[in-house]
Amino acid sequence: MDKTFKDSINIKTNKSDSCCSTHDEHIHSDDDSHDHDHSHGDGSYFQMFFPSVISFCLLLIGIVLDNYFPQTWFTNWVRIGWYIVAYIPVGFPVLKETFEGIKTGQFFSEFSLMVIATLGAFAIGQYPEGVAVMLFYGIGENFQGLAVKRAKSNIKLLLDQRPDFATVLEGNKTVSVKASEIGIGAIIQLKPGEKLALDGKLISESATFNTAALTGESKPDSKKKNEIVLAGMINLNTVVEVEVTTAYTDSKLSKILEMVQEATAKKAPTELFIRKFAKIYTPIVVYLAMAICLLPLFFVAHYVFSDWLYRALVFLVISCPCALVISIPLGYFGGIGAASKNGILFKGSNFLDIMSAIQVVILDKTGTLTKGIFTVQKVEAVGISEDDLVHYTAALESKSTHPVGTAIVEFAKGLDATLKVTEVEEIPGHGLKGKVNDAEIIVGNVKLMQRFNINYDLELDNSPFTIIVVAINNVYSGYFLIADEIKEDAKAAIESLHKINVKTIMLSGDKQVVVDAVAKELNIELAYGDLLPENKAEKVEALKSQNLKVAFVGDGVNDAPVIALADAGIAMGGLGSDATIETADIVIQNDQPTKIYTAIHIGKQTKKIVWQNITMAFVVKAFVLILGAGGLATMWEAVFADVGVALLAILNAVRIQRMKF
């Protein structure tokens, strides 16, 4: 991974935006000024909490000396000095942030609210409460740092997938070379347990890889010679060799990481609202606090300035929008992290919101619900054993390069060496004719049987799938049913969507009879075949005109126009297709249709958590604000309404990281 990208993933903030930008800009480039980094670098927990521990101990001793073991020396300037010393470890960083903000013209921020409230408390002699407000605010900031670090962990796993060095074969020797300096065409030697540093082509006969960090799947993935292997995969078996096909910075993993990096910049509507809200909200509460302090002078008979200033300070502490500006972006960021952990990449938190509201899922057939590979689904032997039919047919088909022939040869699991194939003749558009151990074999479609006047089962004419009929010595001997194999979890995926009342529709360029057969097997409500890409686009437009929220799932290449039209474009197998990464809003890395339901579920849970936090923050703050303005709430209640609610919101937001989807 190039250093610039590793650096740019660090969580930074820009004070010049607003108080809320302190929390909601999770990923910025390196040119941000005035960093307020909630990740707190890589320092230990002790270093992070040490200032708070010092302040807490001094505050506790001060409260004990004030209330339980009064001392004659603990008065006047000694007492004030004690609380100032207690204040400095947690207060100085916030005072510095406030000063930096004022220099850039940003007076109204959460920092300035805390400074005004705490210094105001000192001004009217409420020293313990002034220290307590800043102390608990600092603790809240630290817990927020831990929460954000946890939310980042899934993306950091992606960052750590490629080693910095790789073993390159040069003649008969091996050399350790920096991965970023390895060129296309180089041969990498990969030992068991090692991670692949660059994308390439396997040149060993076979290998098994752990792809869990890339796809979220623990099942090992077996690869054969000339198949593509990707950076981040871990070799599980013997020593293998890989030919590099992609430059270090152009690998699929780099593209995915760039996509995840950009994801947090695309804000959900709720985030955008809170961001705008905080810009207006913060100055308003400052002016309201001033009004609470000064206006009673004109209406209250026995006006005591210190009493009303105290109420105004309580009001300020309560009104700090920490709970909202921390927990909402953190909730969405956690949703993106949880999705990444499950092999689903969202290109922005706005798509989490969209997926939570999806009403119709439109699916392409080939490559989405099916594997896109021809396989033998059924063998019917007539007047001959099934083994003999398979081996005789495979022997003849081994002389063909047609995908159907390849499917039969693979189904046979190896050729019978005792069978000698001669006089092979290819009949274009029909099949093959030849001799296998002196027996005349004809293999092909029903038209080939008709051409040679061979009687066969006429029911085969009505099959929606590819039928390969076999005749031995001009006698019908059976057939092979060949079809694109349906993915193992396709049926479960459709059932899951139906359970949450999401309608399913299949669109395909394949023949209508084939599409109908697949739809029937998977219980898909509507299925349309014989469609060109523009026809698919028309179907999506028709659904959107009914004000339905539509997701389209395809391969991201032929279906690019439809993906662009849909509310959410979902691409299957993002690790295998550059076009997928470019066009889709959401990428499912492991080709599993069941992940569509998972993506919707994560979207719903994220939105639920975000709105729980919004509701809790507004209700608690509104209640304590009213008490504070009326003089019924002290600074301690204010601390709970601010820092306490913020901590509860953070704990609620990080729950999504622990959920199982």
XYZ file of C-alpha atoms in Angstrom:
661
model
C 0.000 0.000 0.000
C 1.546 3.326 -0.919
C 2.336 5.584 1.988
C 0.167 8.451 0.822
C -2.938 6.344 0.976
C -2.047 4.914 4.367
C -1.583 8.454 5.630
C -4.793 9.764 4.102
C -6.978 7.166 5.815
C -6.145 8.733 9.203
C -9.136 10.364 10.852
C -8.738 14.108 10.860
C -10.940 17.113 11.259
C -11.040 20.690 10.172
C -12.075 23.283 12.681
C -12.823 25.782 9.983
C -16.025 23.994 9.088
C -18.151 24.035 12.221
C -18.411 22.407 15.584
C -19.955 19.373 14.020
C -17.106 18.923 11.573
C -15.021 17.869 14.539
C -16.871 14.609 14.457
C -18.383 13.934 11.104
C -15.363 14.246 8.822
C -13.839 10.869 9.480
C -11.477 10.704 6.550
C -9.653 13.680 5.116
C -6.611 14.309 3.056
C -3.346 15.359 4.611
C -3.738 19.052 3.924
C -6.359 19.595 6.623
C -5.422 22.301 9.033
C -5.908 22.239 12.785
C -6.202 18.557 13.444
C -8.494 17.318 16.150
C -7.904 13.618 15.828
C -10.309 11.328 17.616
C -8.301 8.275 16.739
C -5.582 9.604 19.082
C -2.880 8.021 16.983
C -1.400 4.785 18.193
C -0.773 5.908 21.771
C -1.602 3.646 24.675
C -4.829 3.898 26.636
C -2.752 5.141 29.598
C -1.418 8.102 27.595
C -4.912 8.861 26.308
C -6.566 8.914 29.737
C -3.622 10.141 31.857
C -4.666 13.855 31.864
C -8.217 12.854 32.832
C -6.920 10.632 35.647
C -4.803 13.489 37.060
C -7.748 15.926 36.915
C -10.127 13.363 38.430
C -7.823 12.646 41.387
C -7.284 16.347 42.122
C -11.022 17.052 41.754
C -11.906 14.173 44.088
C -9.437 15.360 46.735
C -10.803 18.908 46.430
C -14.424 17.761 46.880
C -13.417 15.670 49.937
C -11.577 18.634 51.480
C -14.552 20.908 50.704
C -17.308 18.711 52.088
C -16.053 15.852 54.272
C -12.710 16.779 55.867
C -12.570 20.603 55.861
C -9.080 22.045 56.367
C -8.311 25.608 57.418
C -5.521 25.884 54.841
C -7.823 24.792 51.976
C -9.445 28.201 51.451
C -9.179 31.311 49.304
C -6.282 31.285 46.810
C -5.046 27.832 47.847
C -8.455 26.363 47.041
C -8.760 28.327 43.777
C -5.211 27.314 42.759
C -5.962 23.660 43.535
C -8.969 23.607 41.191
C -7.072 25.557 38.497
C -4.337 22.883 38.597
C -7.076 20.227 38.381
C -8.584 22.076 35.408
C -5.398 22.510 33.333
C -4.733 18.860 32.215
C -8.191 18.540 30.606
C -8.895 22.221 29.961
C -5.704 23.340 28.211
C -6.249 21.269 24.990
C -9.808 22.637 24.709
C -8.669 26.225 25.354
C -6.075 25.767 22.601
C -8.707 24.415 20.176
C -10.987 27.371 20.981
C -8.196 29.866 20.348
C -7.297 28.193 17.016
C -10.979 28.280 16.001
C -11.342 31.981 16.847
C -8.239 32.752 14.721
C -10.002 31.171 11.717
C -13.278 32.996 12.437
C -15.084 30.032 14.028
C -16.113 31.269 17.446
C -19.190 29.085 17.814
C -18.027 25.523 18.393
C -18.402 22.859 21.043
C -14.988 23.919 22.366
C -16.061 27.521 22.888
C -19.270 26.315 24.599
C -17.213 24.265 27.064
C -14.722 27.090 27.684
C -17.464 29.687 28.301
C -19.360 27.318 30.605
C -16.340 26.250 32.677
C -14.650 29.649 32.963
C -18.051 31.102 33.833
C -18.391 28.528 36.609
C -14.977 29.595 37.956
C -16.041 33.263 37.772
C -18.985 32.665 40.125
C -17.007 30.391 42.477
C -18.353 27.022 41.285
C -14.846 25.576 40.920
C -15.580 21.841 41.361
C -18.378 22.004 38.822
C -16.198 23.887 36.324
C -13.514 21.196 36.573
C -16.121 18.412 36.408
C -17.673 19.717 33.186
C -14.311 19.880 31.416
C -13.161 16.551 32.891
C -16.191 14.615 31.715
C -16.077 16.375 28.363
C -12.459 15.191 27.981
C -13.418 11.639 28.982
C -16.215 11.768 26.409
C -13.714 12.834 23.732
C -11.442 9.905 24.650
C -14.259 7.398 24.478
C -15.230 8.856 21.146
C -11.661 8.293 19.967
C -11.872 4.652 21.003
C -15.234 4.261 19.276
C -13.970 5.720 16.010
C -10.871 3.531 16.196
C -13.112 0.494 16.548
C -15.223 1.636 13.595
C -12.035 1.987 11.520
C -10.736 -1.481 12.350
C -12.475 -3.299 9.494
C -11.079 -0.871 6.935
C -7.634 -1.061 8.534
C -7.808 -4.832 8.011
C -8.061 -4.110 4.285
C -5.115 -1.734 4.503
C -2.933 -4.444 6.012
C -3.689 -7.093 3.402
C -0.579 -6.688 1.272
C 2.982 -7.228 2.477
C 5.544 -4.507 1.733
C 7.970 -7.046 0.251
C 7.592 -10.107 -1.981
C 9.890 -12.942 -3.050
C 10.713 -12.642 -6.765
C 12.274 -15.383 -8.876
C 15.305 -14.177 -10.847
C 16.775 -17.104 -12.775
C 17.521 -19.869 -10.289
C 17.551 -17.635 -7.222
C 14.970 -15.779 -5.154
C 15.241 -12.123 -4.187
C 13.174 -10.104 -1.686
C 11.936 -7.007 -3.531
C 9.828 -4.057 -2.369
C 6.305 -4.783 -3.653
C 5.821 -1.305 -5.117
C 8.928 -1.827 -7.287
C 7.878 -5.180 -8.811
C 6.985 -4.872 -12.485
C 4.345 -6.592 -14.607
C 5.562 -9.999 -15.813
C 7.703 -10.718 -12.742
C 7.343 -14.156 -11.123
C 6.522 -14.132 -7.398
C 7.169 -17.185 -5.248
C 4.569 -17.582 -2.496
C 5.153 -19.907 0.444
C 2.363 -21.439 2.567
C 0.970 -18.835 4.977
C 2.250 -15.868 2.963
C 0.062 -13.090 1.565
C 0.153 -12.147 -2.094
C 1.400 -8.589 -2.636
C 0.137 -7.967 -6.187
C -2.577 -9.195 -8.550
C -1.410 -11.921 -10.877
C -1.948 -15.160 -12.770
C -1.277 -18.514 -11.125
C 1.403 -20.398 -13.100
C 1.603 -23.391 -10.754
C -0.827 -26.240 -11.493
C -3.133 -25.479 -8.553
C -3.304 -23.703 -5.214
C -5.706 -23.014 -2.370
C -6.082 -19.536 -0.920
C -7.718 -17.977 2.128
C -9.707 -15.003 0.786
C -11.560 -14.199 4.037
C -10.226 -10.659 4.411
C -11.266 -9.787 0.850
C -14.621 -11.523 0.582
C -15.706 -12.101 4.192
C -15.859 -15.842 3.473
C -13.888 -18.353 5.562
C -14.191 -21.136 2.942
C -10.830 -21.651 1.128
C -10.836 -20.821 -2.589
C -9.115 -23.285 -4.927
C -7.416 -21.901 -8.032
C -6.088 -23.677 -11.119
C -3.277 -22.784 -13.505
C -3.789 -19.488 -15.403
C -6.595 -18.333 -13.047
C -6.408 -14.816 -11.580
C -5.279 -14.420 -7.971
C -5.515 -11.140 -6.072
C -3.432 -9.123 -3.647
C -4.331 -9.960 -0.053
C -5.021 -13.659 -0.663
C -3.127 -16.046 1.658
C -1.543 -19.207 0.227
C -2.602 -22.240 2.268
C -0.795 -25.243 0.773
C 2.428 -25.750 -1.151
C 4.874 -23.233 -2.576
C 3.313 -21.629 -5.676
C 4.405 -19.218 -8.370
C 2.405 -16.235 -9.606
C 3.043 -14.037 -12.634
C 2.322 -10.365 -11.878
C -0.335 -8.928 -14.213
C -1.111 -5.566 -12.551
C 1.026 -2.776 -11.168
C 1.090 -2.396 -7.393
C -0.973 0.816 -7.378
C -3.538 -0.513 -9.897
C -4.579 -3.698 -8.098
C -8.223 -4.498 -7.345
C -7.491 -4.052 -3.638
C -6.167 -0.527 -4.224
C -9.338 0.380 -6.122
C -11.507 -1.018 -3.324
C -9.547 0.853 -0.666
C -9.892 4.099 -2.609
C -13.622 3.434 -2.836
C -13.926 2.872 0.924
C -11.798 5.953 1.568
C -14.205 8.048 -0.471
C -17.288 6.397 1.049
C -17.406 8.479 4.215
C -17.281 11.694 2.177
C -20.690 10.877 0.685
C -22.994 11.849 3.500
C -26.432 10.452 4.180
C -29.282 13.030 4.261
C -29.495 12.656 8.046
C -25.797 13.483 8.409
C -26.104 16.500 6.128
C -29.100 17.745 8.122
C -27.284 17.452 11.451
C -24.238 19.181 9.986
C -26.325 22.147 8.794
C -28.393 22.073 11.977
C -25.312 22.347 14.220
C -24.027 25.403 12.336
C -27.260 27.250 13.123
C -27.947 25.621 16.495
C -24.660 26.466 18.247
C -24.776 30.297 17.921
C -28.483 30.271 18.791
C -27.890 28.523 22.133
C -25.086 30.964 22.970
C -27.446 33.904 22.434
C -30.216 32.134 24.374
C -27.795 31.611 27.270
C -27.016 35.337 27.221
C -30.754 36.043 27.246
C -31.301 33.710 30.224
C -28.567 35.577 32.103
C -29.510 39.175 31.257
C -33.236 39.427 30.411
C -34.468 38.587 33.954
C -32.838 41.879 35.041
C -35.860 43.628 33.490
C -38.560 41.284 34.846
C -37.382 39.836 38.180
C -37.746 41.889 41.340
C -34.761 40.491 43.248
C -32.324 39.826 40.404
C -29.079 38.104 41.453
C -26.589 38.100 38.600
C -24.601 35.064 39.801
C -27.748 32.903 40.057
C -28.885 33.678 36.524
C -25.362 33.354 35.135
C -25.206 29.891 36.700
C -28.492 28.957 34.983
C -27.125 30.274 31.680
C -23.949 28.201 32.080
C -25.989 25.092 32.853
C -28.011 25.821 29.722
C -24.793 26.105 27.647
C -23.376 22.789 28.867
C -26.651 20.979 28.215
C -27.009 22.469 24.761
C -23.638 21.289 23.430
C -24.536 19.130 20.383
C -21.870 16.472 21.070
C -24.260 13.514 21.178
C -25.591 14.325 17.706
C -22.415 15.307 15.938
C -20.474 12.373 17.371
C -22.932 9.513 17.149
C -24.633 10.085 13.798
C -21.535 9.993 11.550
C -20.129 7.264 13.802
C -23.310 5.226 13.278
C -23.021 5.465 9.497
C -19.288 4.848 9.573
C -19.962 1.788 11.725
C -22.512 0.602 9.158
C -19.937 0.897 6.361
C -17.419 -0.968 8.549
C -19.892 -3.745 9.397
C -20.735 -4.119 5.705
C -17.020 -4.307 4.776
C -16.588 -7.045 7.376
C -19.345 -8.979 5.600
C -17.810 -8.577 2.146
C -20.091 -5.696 1.077
C -18.620 -2.337 0.088
C -20.845 0.754 0.235
C -19.626 3.766 -1.746
C -21.219 6.181 0.719
C -23.388 6.359 3.824
C -26.199 7.733 1.654
C -26.551 4.255 0.124
C -27.094 2.759 3.598
C -30.180 4.969 3.832
C -31.297 4.020 0.310
C -30.908 0.267 0.957
C -32.997 0.556 4.120
C -35.927 1.781 1.983
C -35.629 -0.593 -1.025
C -38.990 -2.006 -2.177
C -38.007 -3.843 -5.383
C -34.835 -5.761 -6.193
C -34.237 -6.384 -9.910
C -31.715 -9.115 -10.667
C -29.774 -10.006 -13.769
C -29.678 -13.769 -14.357
C -26.234 -14.742 -15.634
C -23.482 -14.140 -13.102
C -25.905 -12.875 -10.472
C -28.295 -15.743 -9.780
C -26.365 -18.270 -11.873
C -22.641 -18.984 -12.001
C -22.290 -18.112 -15.677
C -20.642 -21.488 -16.321
C -22.107 -24.347 -18.371
C -22.317 -27.562 -16.340
C -23.947 -30.947 -16.834
C -27.105 -30.958 -14.738
C -28.505 -34.354 -15.761
C -27.462 -37.509 -17.689
C -30.014 -39.969 -19.090
C -28.598 -43.215 -20.551
C -30.705 -45.484 -22.807
C -29.551 -49.074 -23.567
C -26.092 -48.337 -22.148
C -24.620 -47.701 -18.704
C -24.343 -44.098 -17.622
C -20.569 -44.459 -17.113
C -20.058 -45.742 -20.657
C -22.249 -42.980 -22.099
C -20.295 -40.310 -20.209
C -16.856 -41.641 -21.131
C -17.629 -42.323 -24.815
C -19.168 -38.866 -25.204
C -16.331 -37.133 -23.299
C -13.743 -38.886 -25.466
C -15.289 -37.441 -28.632
C -16.012 -34.011 -27.103
C -12.356 -33.720 -26.008
C -11.625 -32.958 -29.673
C -13.942 -29.902 -29.534
C -13.301 -26.437 -28.093
C -17.014 -25.632 -27.610
C -18.019 -24.715 -23.994
C -20.645 -27.473 -24.058
C -17.981 -30.038 -24.941
C -15.747 -28.708 -22.177
C -18.618 -29.106 -19.667
C -19.029 -32.787 -20.599
C -15.277 -33.476 -20.403
C -15.131 -31.840 -16.961
C -18.173 -33.838 -15.846
C -16.362 -37.058 -16.846
C -13.527 -36.105 -14.463
C -10.805 -37.314 -16.773
C -10.631 -39.199 -20.055
C -10.518 -42.982 -20.359
C -7.090 -43.773 -21.797
C -8.374 -47.047 -23.325
C -10.737 -45.185 -25.658
C -9.250 -44.315 -29.059
C -10.899 -41.486 -30.999
C -10.656 -41.374 -34.802
C -12.360 -39.831 -37.847
C -13.645 -36.799 -35.950
C -15.846 -34.530 -38.026
C -17.344 -31.284 -36.760
C -20.787 -30.439 -38.141
C -21.158 -26.633 -37.724
C -24.126 -25.573 -35.602
C -25.047 -29.169 -34.848
C -22.319 -31.179 -33.134
C -19.677 -33.858 -33.722
C -19.360 -37.215 -35.454
C -16.555 -39.708 -35.023
C -15.417 -43.156 -33.974
C -14.563 -44.234 -30.451
C -13.007 -47.722 -30.361
C -14.621 -48.425 -33.760
C -18.120 -47.484 -32.480
C -19.667 -44.646 -34.484
C -20.694 -41.836 -32.152
C -22.898 -38.864 -33.034
C -23.114 -36.101 -30.413
C -25.066 -32.874 -30.819
C -28.434 -31.144 -30.748
C -31.769 -32.629 -31.826
C -31.313 -31.205 -35.316
C -28.279 -33.446 -35.724
C -30.395 -36.483 -34.802
C -33.016 -35.431 -37.356
C -30.321 -34.988 -39.981
C -29.202 -38.601 -39.537
C -32.790 -39.899 -39.160
C -32.181 -41.155 -35.639
C -35.272 -41.640 -33.481
C -34.991 -39.916 -30.071
C -37.278 -38.853 -27.199
C -39.409 -36.057 -28.734
C -39.982 -34.527 -25.278
C -36.442 -33.179 -25.573
C -37.668 -30.706 -28.214
C -39.566 -28.795 -25.488
C -36.706 -28.454 -22.994
C -35.740 -24.846 -22.204
C -32.159 -25.935 -21.540
C -29.323 -27.054 -23.786
C -29.765 -30.745 -24.652
C -26.884 -32.793 -26.102
C -28.200 -36.013 -27.628
C -25.955 -39.050 -28.181
C -26.356 -41.848 -30.735
C -24.070 -44.879 -30.847
C -24.017 -46.827 -34.109
C -27.083 -44.820 -35.242
C -29.097 -45.839 -32.165
C -30.341 -43.214 -29.663
C -28.321 -43.834 -26.462
C -29.278 -40.968 -24.169
C -28.710 -37.261 -23.566
C -26.965 -34.670 -21.415
C -28.891 -31.702 -19.984
C -26.535 -28.749 -19.800
C -27.400 -25.464 -18.142
C -25.895 -22.491 -16.405
C -25.728 -23.659 -12.796
C -27.821 -21.734 -10.265
C -25.800 -20.447 -7.313
C -26.177 -22.476 -4.133
C -27.614 -19.610 -2.104
C -29.779 -18.026 -4.848
C -33.027 -19.563 -3.586
C -32.279 -18.589 0.018
C -31.547 -15.037 -1.171
C -34.947 -14.692 -2.864
C -36.744 -16.196 0.152
C -34.985 -13.727 2.504
C -36.058 -10.765 0.360
C -39.666 -11.988 0.227
C -39.725 -12.299 4.031
C -39.083 -8.563 4.372
C -41.683 -7.766 1.691
C -39.178 -6.850 -1.012
C -40.460 -7.702 -4.491
C -38.082 -9.563 -6.846
C -37.897 -9.262 -10.647
C -35.457 -10.972 -13.021
C -34.275 -9.382 -16.266
C -32.103 -11.266 -18.751
C -30.921 -11.298 -22.327
C -31.353 -15.086 -22.367
C -34.270 -16.903 -23.986
C -37.628 -16.413 -22.266
C -38.104 -20.165 -21.730
C -34.753 -20.387 -19.911
C -35.535 -17.306 -17.829
C -38.964 -18.700 -16.905
C -37.417 -21.994 -15.794
C -34.895 -20.264 -13.512
C -37.593 -17.914 -12.133
C -39.860 -20.852 -11.359
C -37.112 -22.715 -9.537
C -36.203 -19.656 -7.452
C -39.802 -18.452 -6.912
C -39.183 -15.045 -8.511
C -42.450 -13.194 -9.149
C -41.709 -11.617 -12.535
C -39.145 -12.629 -15.151
C -38.412 -11.051 -18.523
C -36.123 -12.613 -21.165
C -34.802 -11.686 -24.615
C -33.896 -8.188 -23.357
C -31.211 -5.840 -24.614
C -29.570 -3.425 -22.125
C -31.869 -0.608 -23.262
C -34.910 -2.859 -22.673
C -33.725 -3.459 -19.100
C -33.402 0.289 -18.614
C -37.008 0.752 -19.780
C -38.232 -1.775 -17.186
C -36.372 0.045 -14.392
C -37.731 3.424 -15.515
C -41.264 2.016 -15.513
C -40.884 0.879 -11.889
C -39.339 4.179 -10.774
C -42.222 6.059 -12.364
C -44.432 4.286 -9.786
C -42.387 5.964 -7.011
C -40.819 2.664 -5.972
C -37.309 2.447 -4.491
C -35.450 0.132 -6.856
C -32.141 -1.730 -6.506
C -30.585 -3.388 -9.546
C -28.117 -6.261 -9.151
C -25.874 -7.116 -12.087
C -22.315 -7.634 -13.248
C -21.641 -3.930 -13.743
C -20.382 -4.314 -17.321
C -23.301 -4.934 -19.704
C -25.721 -3.541 -17.153
C -24.011 -0.170 -16.576
C -26.970 1.896 -17.923
C -29.404 0.074 -15.631
C -27.108 0.348 -12.607
C -26.901 4.097 -13.205
C -30.707 4.366 -13.373
C -31.526 2.399 -10.234
C -31.713 4.038 -6.801
C -29.033 1.567 -5.689
C -26.800 -0.189 -8.206
C -25.348 -3.401 -6.784
C -22.514 -5.250 -8.535
C -21.639 -8.882 -7.951
C -18.012 -9.934 -7.753
C -16.312 -6.568 -7.449
C -12.903 -8.179 -7.050
C -13.101 -9.517 -10.580
C -14.260 -6.518 -12.583
C -12.889 -2.988 -12.867
C -16.160 -1.833 -14.424
C -18.057 -3.100 -11.391
C -16.087 -0.889 -9.025
C -16.549 2.124 -11.289
C -20.306 1.897 -11.935
C -21.902 0.345 -8.866
C -22.993 2.066 -5.655
C -22.556 -1.133 -3.663
C -20.167 -3.998 -4.419
C -20.734 -7.572 -3.188
C -17.270 -9.095 -3.194
C -17.994 -12.807 -3.023
C -20.775 -13.192 -5.635
C -23.320 -14.425 -3.075
C -26.917 -13.260 -3.750
C -27.737 -13.644 -0.025
C -25.548 -10.590 0.595
C -28.286 -8.467 -1.034
C -30.491 -9.163 1.994
C -27.494 -8.558 4.283
C -26.916 -5.135 2.681
C -30.573 -4.189 3.228
C -30.459 -5.482 6.811
C -27.296 -3.476 7.609
C -28.916 -0.379 6.070
C -32.035 -0.803 8.216
C -30.058 -1.416 11.419
C -27.809 1.599 10.772
C -30.771 3.905 10.223
C -32.509 2.512 13.306
C -29.467 3.211 15.497
C -29.006 6.715 14.056
C -32.620 7.665 14.791
C -32.450 6.141 18.273
C -29.528 8.463 19.001
C -31.252 11.509 17.519
C -34.402 10.865 19.566
C -32.513 10.178 22.795
C -30.332 13.294 22.440
C -33.223 15.641 21.692
C -35.556 14.267 24.384
C -32.981 14.244 27.210
C -31.495 17.616 26.272
C -34.895 19.279 25.894
C -35.998 17.974 29.306
C -32.827 19.088 31.120
C -32.734 22.410 29.223
C -36.159 23.264 30.601
C -35.041 22.291 34.115
C -31.818 24.301 33.711
C -33.564 27.441 32.488
C -35.925 27.193 35.459
C -33.072 26.764 37.908
C -34.026 23.171 38.763
C -30.967 21.528 37.183
C -27.394 21.935 38.430
C -24.151 21.644 36.485
C -24.041 17.935 37.375
C -27.312 17.250 35.573
C -25.955 19.343 32.687
C -22.866 17.125 32.512
C -25.082 14.072 32.211
C -27.253 15.695 29.549
C -24.137 16.538 27.532
C -21.372 13.997 28.106
C -23.590 11.241 29.499
C -25.956 11.279 26.553
C -22.976 11.516 24.160
C -21.399 8.416 25.723
C -24.693 6.521 25.602
C -25.074 7.510 21.952
C -21.531 6.342 21.156
C -22.121 2.997 22.875
C -25.345 2.611 20.909
C -23.625 3.546 17.634
C -20.818 0.994 17.986
C -23.331 -1.804 18.627
C -23.581 -2.348 14.886
C -19.927 -3.446 14.889
C -20.832 -6.391 17.124
C -24.007 -7.398 15.305
C -24.070 -10.593 13.267
C -25.619 -10.271 9.834
